[in-house]
XYZ file of N, CA and C in Angstrom:
567
model
N 14.696 0.841 -13.108
C 14.430 -0.291 -12.249
C 13.212 -1.036 -12.785
N 13.259 -2.324 -12.630
C 12.165 -3.199 -13.035
C 11.767 -4.007 -11.805
N 10.482 -4.054 -11.524
C 9.996 -4.761 -10.332
C 9.067 -5.890 -10.766
N 9.324 -7.081 -10.218
C 8.496 -8.260 -10.468
C 7.805 -8.642 -9.168
N 6.531 -8.991 -9.230
C 5.798 -9.420 -8.044
C 4.977 -10.645 -8.393
N 5.029 -11.630 -7.521
C 4.265 -12.848 -7.727
C 5.106 -14.069 -7.429
N 4.506 -15.235 -7.476
C 5.193 -16.459 -7.053
C 6.374 -16.868 -7.929
N 6.465 -16.338 -9.144
C 7.563 -16.720 -10.046
C 8.653 -15.658 -10.141
N 8.589 -14.622 -9.318
C 9.531 -13.507 -9.430
C 10.984 -13.966 -9.298
N 11.302 -14.738 -8.269
C 12.686 -15.187 -8.073
C 13.122 -16.130 -9.192
N 12.222 -16.994 -9.647
C 12.563 -17.923 -10.732
C 12.895 -17.154 -12.010
N 12.158 -16.096 -12.278
C 12.438 -15.278 -13.463
C 13.792 -14.592 -13.312
N 14.069 -14.054 -12.114
C 15.368 -13.411 -11.876
C 16.500 -14.413 -12.063
N 16.327 -15.632 -11.559
C 17.356 -16.662 -11.734
C 17.548 -17.006 -13.206
N 16.461 -17.069 -13.966
C 16.555 -17.365 -15.398
C 17.263 -16.245 -16.159
N 17.204 -15.025 -15.622
C 17.919 -13.899 -16.227
C 19.412 -13.943 -15.917
N 19.791 -14.742 -14.922
C 21.199 -14.845 -14.561
C 21.531 -14.380 -13.163
N 20.529 -14.083 -12.366
C 20.790 -13.673 -10.986
C 21.344 -14.863 -10.211
N 22.252 -14.610 -9.278
C 22.780 -15.702 -8.455
C 21.726 -16.173 -7.451
N 22.083 -17.148 -6.625
C 21.182 -17.570 -5.545
C 20.900 -16.341 -4.684
N 19.632 -16.046 -4.489
C 19.234 -14.802 -3.828
C 19.019 -15.009 -2.337
N 19.537 -14.064 -1.560
C 19.258 -14.023 -0.125
C 18.273 -12.892 0.110
N 17.309 -13.107 0.997
C 16.296 -12.068 1.240
C 16.906 -10.729 1.646
N 16.405 -9.666 1.028
C 16.749 -8.282 1.354
C 18.246 -7.987 1.268
N 18.959 -8.677 0.396
C 20.374 -8.413 0.152
C 20.552 -8.032 -1.314
N 21.452 -7.100 -1.564
C 21.756 -6.695 -2.935
C 22.741 -7.696 -3.538
N 22.428 -8.150 -4.744
C 23.271 -9.109 -5.449
C 23.640 -8.524 -6.808
N 24.936 -8.543 -7.127
C 25.365 -8.139 -8.467
C 25.006 -9.264 -9.433
N 24.515 -8.887 -10.611
C 24.154 -9.904 -11.603
C 24.388 -9.374 -13.005
N 24.747 -10.277 -13.881
C 24.795 -9.990 -15.316
C 23.505 -10.576 -15.875
N 22.602 -9.711 -16.256
C 21.271 -10.120 -16.707
C 21.331 -10.443 -18.192
N 20.903 -11.649 -18.545
C 21.141 -12.175 -19.893
C 19.850 -12.454 -20.658
N 19.973 -12.423 -21.988
C 18.844 -12.766 -22.849
C 18.787 -14.281 -23.040
N 17.892 -14.747 -23.888
C 17.686 -16.188 -24.089
C 18.916 -16.874 -24.677
N 19.754 -16.119 -25.399
C 20.962 -16.688 -25.998
C 22.153 -16.641 -25.056
N 21.968 -16.061 -23.878
C 23.069 -15.951 -22.921
C 23.870 -14.675 -23.056
N 23.490 -13.821 -24.002
C 24.190 -12.548 -24.156
C 23.744 -11.588 -23.054
N 24.684 -10.779 -22.569
C 24.380 -9.849 -21.484
C 23.515 -8.707 -22.008
N 22.368 -8.509 -21.359
C 21.512 -7.353 -21.647
C 22.042 -6.163 -20.864
N 22.284 -6.376 -19.580
C 22.756 -5.316 -18.681
C 23.306 -5.995 -17.437
N 24.139 -5.276 -16.717
C 24.517 -5.771 -15.405
C 24.023 -4.773 -14.377
N 23.716 -5.290 -13.200
C 23.151 -4.419 -12.185
C 22.940 -5.146 -10.876
N 22.016 -4.644 -10.114
C 21.731 -5.144 -8.770
C 20.363 -5.833 -8.769
N 20.294 -6.968 -8.074
C 19.040 -7.704 -7.907
C 18.742 -7.784 -6.411
N 17.528 -7.424 -6.038
C 17.072 -7.521 -4.646
C 15.851 -8.423 -4.599
N 15.789 -9.299 -3.595
C 14.675 -10.240 -3.448
C 14.002 -10.016 -2.107
N 12.693 -9.881 -2.142
C 11.872 -9.724 -0.943
C 10.849 -10.861 -0.937
N 11.093 -11.914 -0.147
C 10.135 -13.024 -0.136
C 8.822 -12.617 0.524
N 7.750 -13.269 0.107
C 6.437 -13.025 0.710
C 6.480 -13.480 2.166
N 5.820 -12.838 3.052
C 4.959 -11.662 2.882
C 5.689 -10.348 3.145
N 7.027 -10.394 3.173
C 7.827 -9.231 3.568
C 8.194 -8.335 2.395
N 7.176 -7.891 1.682
C 7.386 -6.993 0.551
C 6.236 -5.998 0.499
N 6.355 -5.031 -0.374
C 5.301 -4.023 -0.520
C 3.957 -4.659 -0.854
N 3.959 -5.606 -1.789
C 2.700 -6.220 -2.229
C 2.246 -7.362 -1.324
N 3.143 -7.845 -0.467
C 2.832 -9.023 0.333
C 3.130 -10.309 -0.419
N 3.581 -10.175 -1.655
C 3.953 -11.314 -2.490
C 5.471 -11.333 -2.626
N 5.991 -12.380 -3.240
C 7.405 -12.408 -3.568
C 7.688 -11.264 -4.549
N 8.715 -10.466 -4.262
C 9.064 -9.333 -5.121
C 10.559 -9.375 -5.418
N 10.914 -9.113 -6.668
C 12.305 -8.964 -7.084
C 12.439 -7.616 -7.775
N 13.481 -6.876 -7.409
C 13.794 -5.613 -8.085
C 15.078 -5.802 -8.876
N 15.039 -5.415 -10.136
C 16.202 -5.458 -11.018
C 16.616 -4.019 -11.286
N 17.817 -3.658 -10.861
C 18.284 -2.280 -11.017
C 19.459 -2.264 -11.987
N 19.213 -1.705 -13.160
C 20.245 -1.625 -14.181
C 20.746 -0.205 -14.349
N 21.320 0.062 -15.512
C 21.924 1.364 -15.777
C 20.925 2.446 -16.160
N 19.692 2.098 -16.387
C 18.674 3.104 -16.672
C 18.461 3.409 -18.138
N 19.135 2.704 -19.008
C 18.941 2.913 -20.437
C 17.561 2.423 -20.840
N 16.754 3.272 -21.488
C 15.430 2.816 -21.933
C 15.503 1.602 -22.865
N 16.531 1.537 -23.699
C 16.674 0.408 -24.627
C 16.931 -0.881 -23.848
N 17.838 -0.818 -22.869
C 18.142 -2.007 -22.072
C 16.955 -2.408 -21.204
N 16.260 -1.420 -20.667
C 15.077 -1.704 -19.856
C 14.022 -2.426 -20.691
N 13.816 -1.966 -21.914
C 12.833 -2.617 -22.787
C 13.252 -4.049 -23.100
N 14.547 -4.281 -23.279
C 15.024 -5.648 -23.514
C 14.774 -6.533 -22.290
N 15.010 -5.979 -21.088
C 14.747 -6.736 -19.858
C 13.262 -7.045 -19.704
N 12.426 -6.060 -19.993
C 10.976 -6.275 -19.914
C 10.571 -7.388 -20.882
N 11.062 -7.322 -22.109
C 10.723 -8.345 -23.109
C 11.187 -9.727 -22.656
N 12.375 -9.789 -22.075
C 12.894 -11.085 -21.599
C 12.045 -11.612 -20.440
N 11.659 -10.739 -19.516
C 10.808 -11.156 -18.388
C 9.458 -11.664 -18.891
N 8.903 -10.990 -19.877
C 7.625 -11.430 -20.454
C 7.792 -12.795 -21.119
N 8.906 -12.989 -21.813
C 9.169 -14.287 -22.442
C 9.301 -15.395 -21.393
N 9.711 -15.019 -20.182
C 9.865 -15.993 -19.097
C 8.578 -16.180 -18.287
N 7.489 -15.513 -18.703
C 6.202 -15.731 -18.048
C 5.646 -14.560 -17.271
N 6.366 -13.456 -17.216
C 5.842 -12.272 -16.522
C 4.900 -11.522 -17.459
N 4.210 -10.537 -16.911
C 3.406 -9.625 -17.723
C 3.530 -8.246 -17.103
N 3.260 -7.233 -17.912
C 3.321 -5.875 -17.385
C 2.128 -5.627 -16.469
N 2.405 -4.957 -15.362
C 1.347 -4.641 -14.400
C 0.449 -3.546 -14.959
N -0.812 -3.617 -14.570
C -1.741 -2.533 -14.883
C -1.394 -1.337 -14.002
N -1.746 -0.124 -14.407
C -1.524 1.027 -13.523
C -2.213 0.798 -12.176
N -1.461 0.968 -11.105
C -2.009 0.802 -9.759
C -2.084 -0.633 -9.272
N -1.632 -1.583 -10.070
C -1.788 -2.989 -9.690
C -0.958 -3.372 -8.467
N 0.244 -2.815 -8.327
C 1.052 -3.152 -7.155
C 0.366 -2.664 -5.883
N -0.207 -1.467 -5.927
C -0.955 -0.954 -4.769
C -2.194 -1.806 -4.520
N -2.861 -2.221 -5.588
C -4.033 -3.091 -5.450
C -3.653 -4.402 -4.763
N -2.546 -4.988 -5.190
C -2.101 -6.243 -4.574
C -1.744 -6.026 -3.098
N -1.101 -4.896 -2.806
C -0.764 -4.591 -1.409
C -2.037 -4.462 -0.580
N -3.054 -3.812 -1.132
C -4.340 -3.678 -0.434
C -4.985 -5.049 -0.226
N -5.049 -5.851 -1.279
C -5.692 -7.167 -1.193
C -4.961 -8.106 -0.235
N -3.659 -7.893 -0.071
C -2.870 -8.729 0.832
C -2.723 -8.120 2.224
N -3.495 -7.065 2.505
C -3.501 -6.489 3.847
C -2.291 -5.645 4.191
N -1.533 -5.215 3.194
C -0.355 -4.386 3.445
C -0.700 -2.904 3.518
N -1.795 -2.509 2.882
C -2.276 -1.127 2.883
C -3.771 -1.141 3.141
N -4.278 -0.073 3.774
C -5.733 0.065 3.810
C -6.149 0.847 2.563
N -7.445 0.969 2.348
C -7.934 1.600 1.122
C -7.472 3.049 1.011
N -7.485 3.779 2.121
C -7.058 5.183 2.088
C -5.589 5.287 1.690
N -4.753 4.372 2.165
C -3.340 4.401 1.803
C -3.140 4.043 0.329
N -3.887 3.070 -0.163
C -3.777 2.703 -1.578
C -4.172 3.885 -2.461
N -5.244 4.574 -2.089
C -5.659 5.759 -2.845
C -4.632 6.877 -2.710
N -3.980 6.966 -1.551
C -2.965 8.004 -1.343
C -1.778 7.816 -2.277
N -1.442 6.578 -2.594
C -0.346 6.337 -3.533
C -0.699 6.911 -4.897
N -1.924 6.671 -5.341
C -2.364 7.240 -6.625
C -2.333 8.763 -6.563
N -2.770 9.334 -5.436
C -2.747 10.792 -5.277
C -1.317 11.319 -5.269
N -0.407 10.595 -4.631
C 0.993 11.014 -4.572
C 1.610 11.021 -5.968
N 1.326 9.993 -6.734
C 1.857 9.907 -8.099
C 1.301 11.033 -8.962
N 0.021 11.362 -8.762
C -0.643 12.380 -9.587
C -0.496 13.795 -9.035
N 0.156 13.957 -7.881
C 0.247 15.275 -7.241
C 0.863 16.297 -8.193
N 0.175 17.428 -8.324
C 0.643 18.477 -9.219
C 1.437 19.570 -8.531
N 1.444 19.565 -7.201
C 2.208 20.576 -6.474
C 2.620 20.015 -5.111
N 3.421 20.806 -4.386
C 3.944 20.352 -3.092
C 2.838 20.108 -2.073
N 1.811 20.964 -2.062
C 0.724 20.819 -1.089
C -0.006 19.496 -1.299
N -0.308 19.176 -2.547
C -0.995 17.915 -2.849
C -0.108 16.719 -2.497
N 1.185 16.837 -2.762
C 2.107 15.747 -2.431
C 2.184 15.544 -0.921
N 2.227 16.635 -0.156
C 2.268 16.524 1.313
C 0.992 15.881 1.852
N -0.152 16.283 1.319
C -1.428 15.713 1.769
C -1.478 14.214 1.460
N -1.039 13.838 0.273
C -1.024 12.423 -0.097
C -0.056 11.648 0.793
N 1.078 12.263 1.096
C 2.068 11.606 1.961
C 1.489 11.358 3.355
N 0.744 12.341 3.886
C 0.114 12.169 5.203
C -0.890 11.012 5.165
N -1.668 10.935 4.102
C -2.628 9.828 3.984
C -1.907 8.491 3.877
N -0.830 8.474 3.115
C -0.059 7.244 2.972
C 0.530 6.817 4.311
N 0.917 7.782 5.129
C 1.458 7.480 6.457
C 0.379 7.031 7.430
N -0.881 7.061 7.008
C -1.968 6.567 7.837
C -2.679 7.625 8.651
N -2.350 8.903 8.447
C -2.979 9.974 9.226
C -4.487 9.978 8.999
N -4.923 9.935 7.749
C -6.352 9.951 7.430
C -7.047 8.734 8.047
N -6.436 7.561 7.902
C -7.033 6.332 8.441
C -7.168 6.401 9.955
N -6.151 6.944 10.630
C -6.235 7.057 12.091
C -7.343 8.013 12.509
N -7.541 9.087 11.742
C -8.629 10.018 12.058
C -9.984 9.339 11.875
N -10.131 8.574 10.819
C -11.374 7.817 10.597
C -11.585 6.818 11.736
N -10.526 6.095 12.086
C -10.631 5.099 13.158
C -11.062 5.738 14.473
N -10.573 6.944 14.762
C -10.944 7.630 16.005
C -12.436 7.956 16.025
N -12.985 8.403 14.888
C -14.420 8.704 14.821
C -15.229 7.415 14.967
N -14.792 6.360 14.309
C -15.491 5.074 14.419
C -15.496 4.607 15.874
N -14.352 4.705 16.534
C -14.273 4.290 17.941
C -15.218 5.123 18.811
N -15.253 6.421 18.553
C -16.147 7.320 19.295
C -17.614 6.899 19.106
N -18.002 6.589 17.878
C -19.384 6.178 17.603
C -19.709 4.816 18.221
N -18.761 3.903 18.195
C -18.981 2.589 18.807
C -19.201 2.737 20.311
N -18.406 3.581 20.958
C -18.584 3.800 22.399
C -19.953 4.410 22.706
N -20.373 5.361 21.882
C -21.704 5.940 22.075
C -22.781 4.864 21.920
N -22.628 4.029 20.914
C -23.596 2.950 20.680
C -23.656 2.004 21.880
N -22.500 1.674 22.429
C -22.461 0.782 23.594
C -23.245 1.384 24.756
N -23.037 2.678 24.993
C -23.753 3.339 26.090
C -25.262 3.367 25.839
N -25.662 3.664 24.619
C -27.094 3.715 24.296
C -27.715 2.325 24.440
N -27.058 1.299 23.888
C -27.591 -0.060 23.992
C -27.674 -0.516 25.447
N -26.657 -0.176 26.235
C -26.675 -0.561 27.650
C -27.829 0.128 28.379
N -28.050 1.401 28.063
C -29.149 2.136 28.709
C -30.502 1.528 28.345
N -30.647 1.052 27.111
C -31.912 0.437 26.674
C -32.068 -0.963 27.271
N -31.008 -1.767 27.145
C -31.082 -3.159 27.592
C -31.196 -3.297 29.107
N -30.609 -2.364 29.826
C -30.587 -2.462 31.287
C -31.204 -1.218 31.918
N -32.346 -0.821 31.399
C -33.011 0.403 31.871
C -33.363 0.332 33.350
N -33.621 -0.856 33.853
C -34.021 -1.006 35.257
C -32.830 -1.192 36.192
N -31.633 -1.277 35.633
C -30.428 -1.503 36.442
C -29.747 -0.167 36.736
N -29.069 -0.072 37.872
C -28.332 1.160 38.184
C -26.963 1.159 37.493
N -26.949 1.424 36.195
C -25.701 1.460 35.425
C -25.253 2.896 35.212
N -23.944 3.048 35.063
C -23.385 4.367 34.777
C -23.309 4.524 33.258
N -24.391 4.997 32.644
C -24.418 5.215 31.195
C -24.517 6.705 30.927
N -24.246 7.069 29.713
C -24.338 8.476 29.327
C -25.799 8.899 29.259
N -26.051 10.129 29.641
C -27.395 10.682 29.487
C -27.617 11.136 28.061
N -28.867 11.481 27.747
C -29.220 11.913 26.393
C -28.413 13.107 25.920
N -28.168 14.068 26.801
C -27.408 15.261 26.416
C -25.966 14.892 26.067
N -25.380 13.966 26.830
C -24.005 13.544 26.551
C -23.925 12.778 25.227
N -24.920 11.968 24.958
C -24.951 11.229 23.690
C -25.073 12.207 22.531
N -25.954 13.204 22.675
C -26.107 14.213 21.612
C -24.794 14.964 21.385
N -24.117 15.352 22.470
C -22.827 16.052 22.325
C -21.809 15.157 21.617
N -21.799 13.871 21.969
C -20.891 12.936 21.315
C -21.181 12.793 19.833
N -22.466 12.735 19.485
C -22.850 12.643 18.068
C -22.503 13.918 17.314
N -22.708 15.068 17.952
C -22.342 16.343 17.313
C -20.837 16.417 17.091
N -20.067 15.932 18.067
C -18.609 15.926 17.907
C -18.202 15.022 16.748
N -18.842 13.863 16.639
C -18.550 12.948 15.532
C -18.904 13.595 14.200
N -20.038 14.299 14.156
C -20.444 14.995 12.927
C -19.407 16.063 12.558
N -18.954 16.821 13.544
C -17.934 17.853 13.305
C -16.640 17.221 12.797
N -16.212 16.135 13.448
C -14.981 15.455 13.032
C -15.090 14.931 11.603
N -16.250 14.374 11.253
C -16.454 13.875 9.888
C -16.470 15.013 8.875
N -17.066 16.146 9.239
C -17.077 17.306 8.339
C -15.653 17.806 8.101
N -14.833 17.828 9.146
C -13.433 18.242 8.991
C -12.664 17.254 8.114
N -12.930 15.975 8.305
C -12.291 14.967 7.458
C -12.671 15.155 5.994
N -13.944 15.398 5.758
C -14.411 15.607 4.383
C -13.769 16.854 3.784
N -13.743 17.931 4.555
C -13.127 19.167 4.071
C -11.660 18.933 3.717
N -10.928 18.266 4.614
C -9.510 18.013 4.365
C -9.303 17.102 3.160
N -10.186 16.120 2.990
C -10.073 15.218 1.838
C -10.336 15.959 0.534
N -11.286 16.890 0.548
C -11.602 17.652 -0.664
C -10.497 18.639 -1.010
N -9.796 19.137 0.001
C -8.680 20.062 -0.240
C -7.473 19.343 -0.819
N -7.340 18.068 -0.487
C -6.195 17.307 -0.977
C -5.037 17.336 -0.051
């Protein structure tokens, strides 16, 4: 499979011989070189922005899997104005376009590099947002503590229902414990 991302993805697919593309539909195509000779035939899928992994226009070209034919398709796409992505660039684009948070983008790299089932499962959980949700919960807990402390300082003379010092300390200790567990889990993979 060959994946194109960016504003010219559909135009490049059309120049290869893809028919008029409908979003998220599989289209049979005879993919051709500059002389019109068939390189390969296969399936073309189009995902218009922002409804794609990267948040950009994305086209997937699915051929027979021959390395020789794939290299010919890559060369033809480059001749039409594409370039090969850097390692991790699709995840980077997804992050920059708000499709992934940083923990999820890093989880993709971890998933690709996973050397065993345990590492793959941990990366999958991070990609699913488990790690991010745990971080968000600690942040929310700290923000609530801050609100109570600021209210107690700003309105010291008012009869407000704020947390006492012992409750604030317990909340901070809980946040410290939660962060230590997050760090431990992140180091384990």
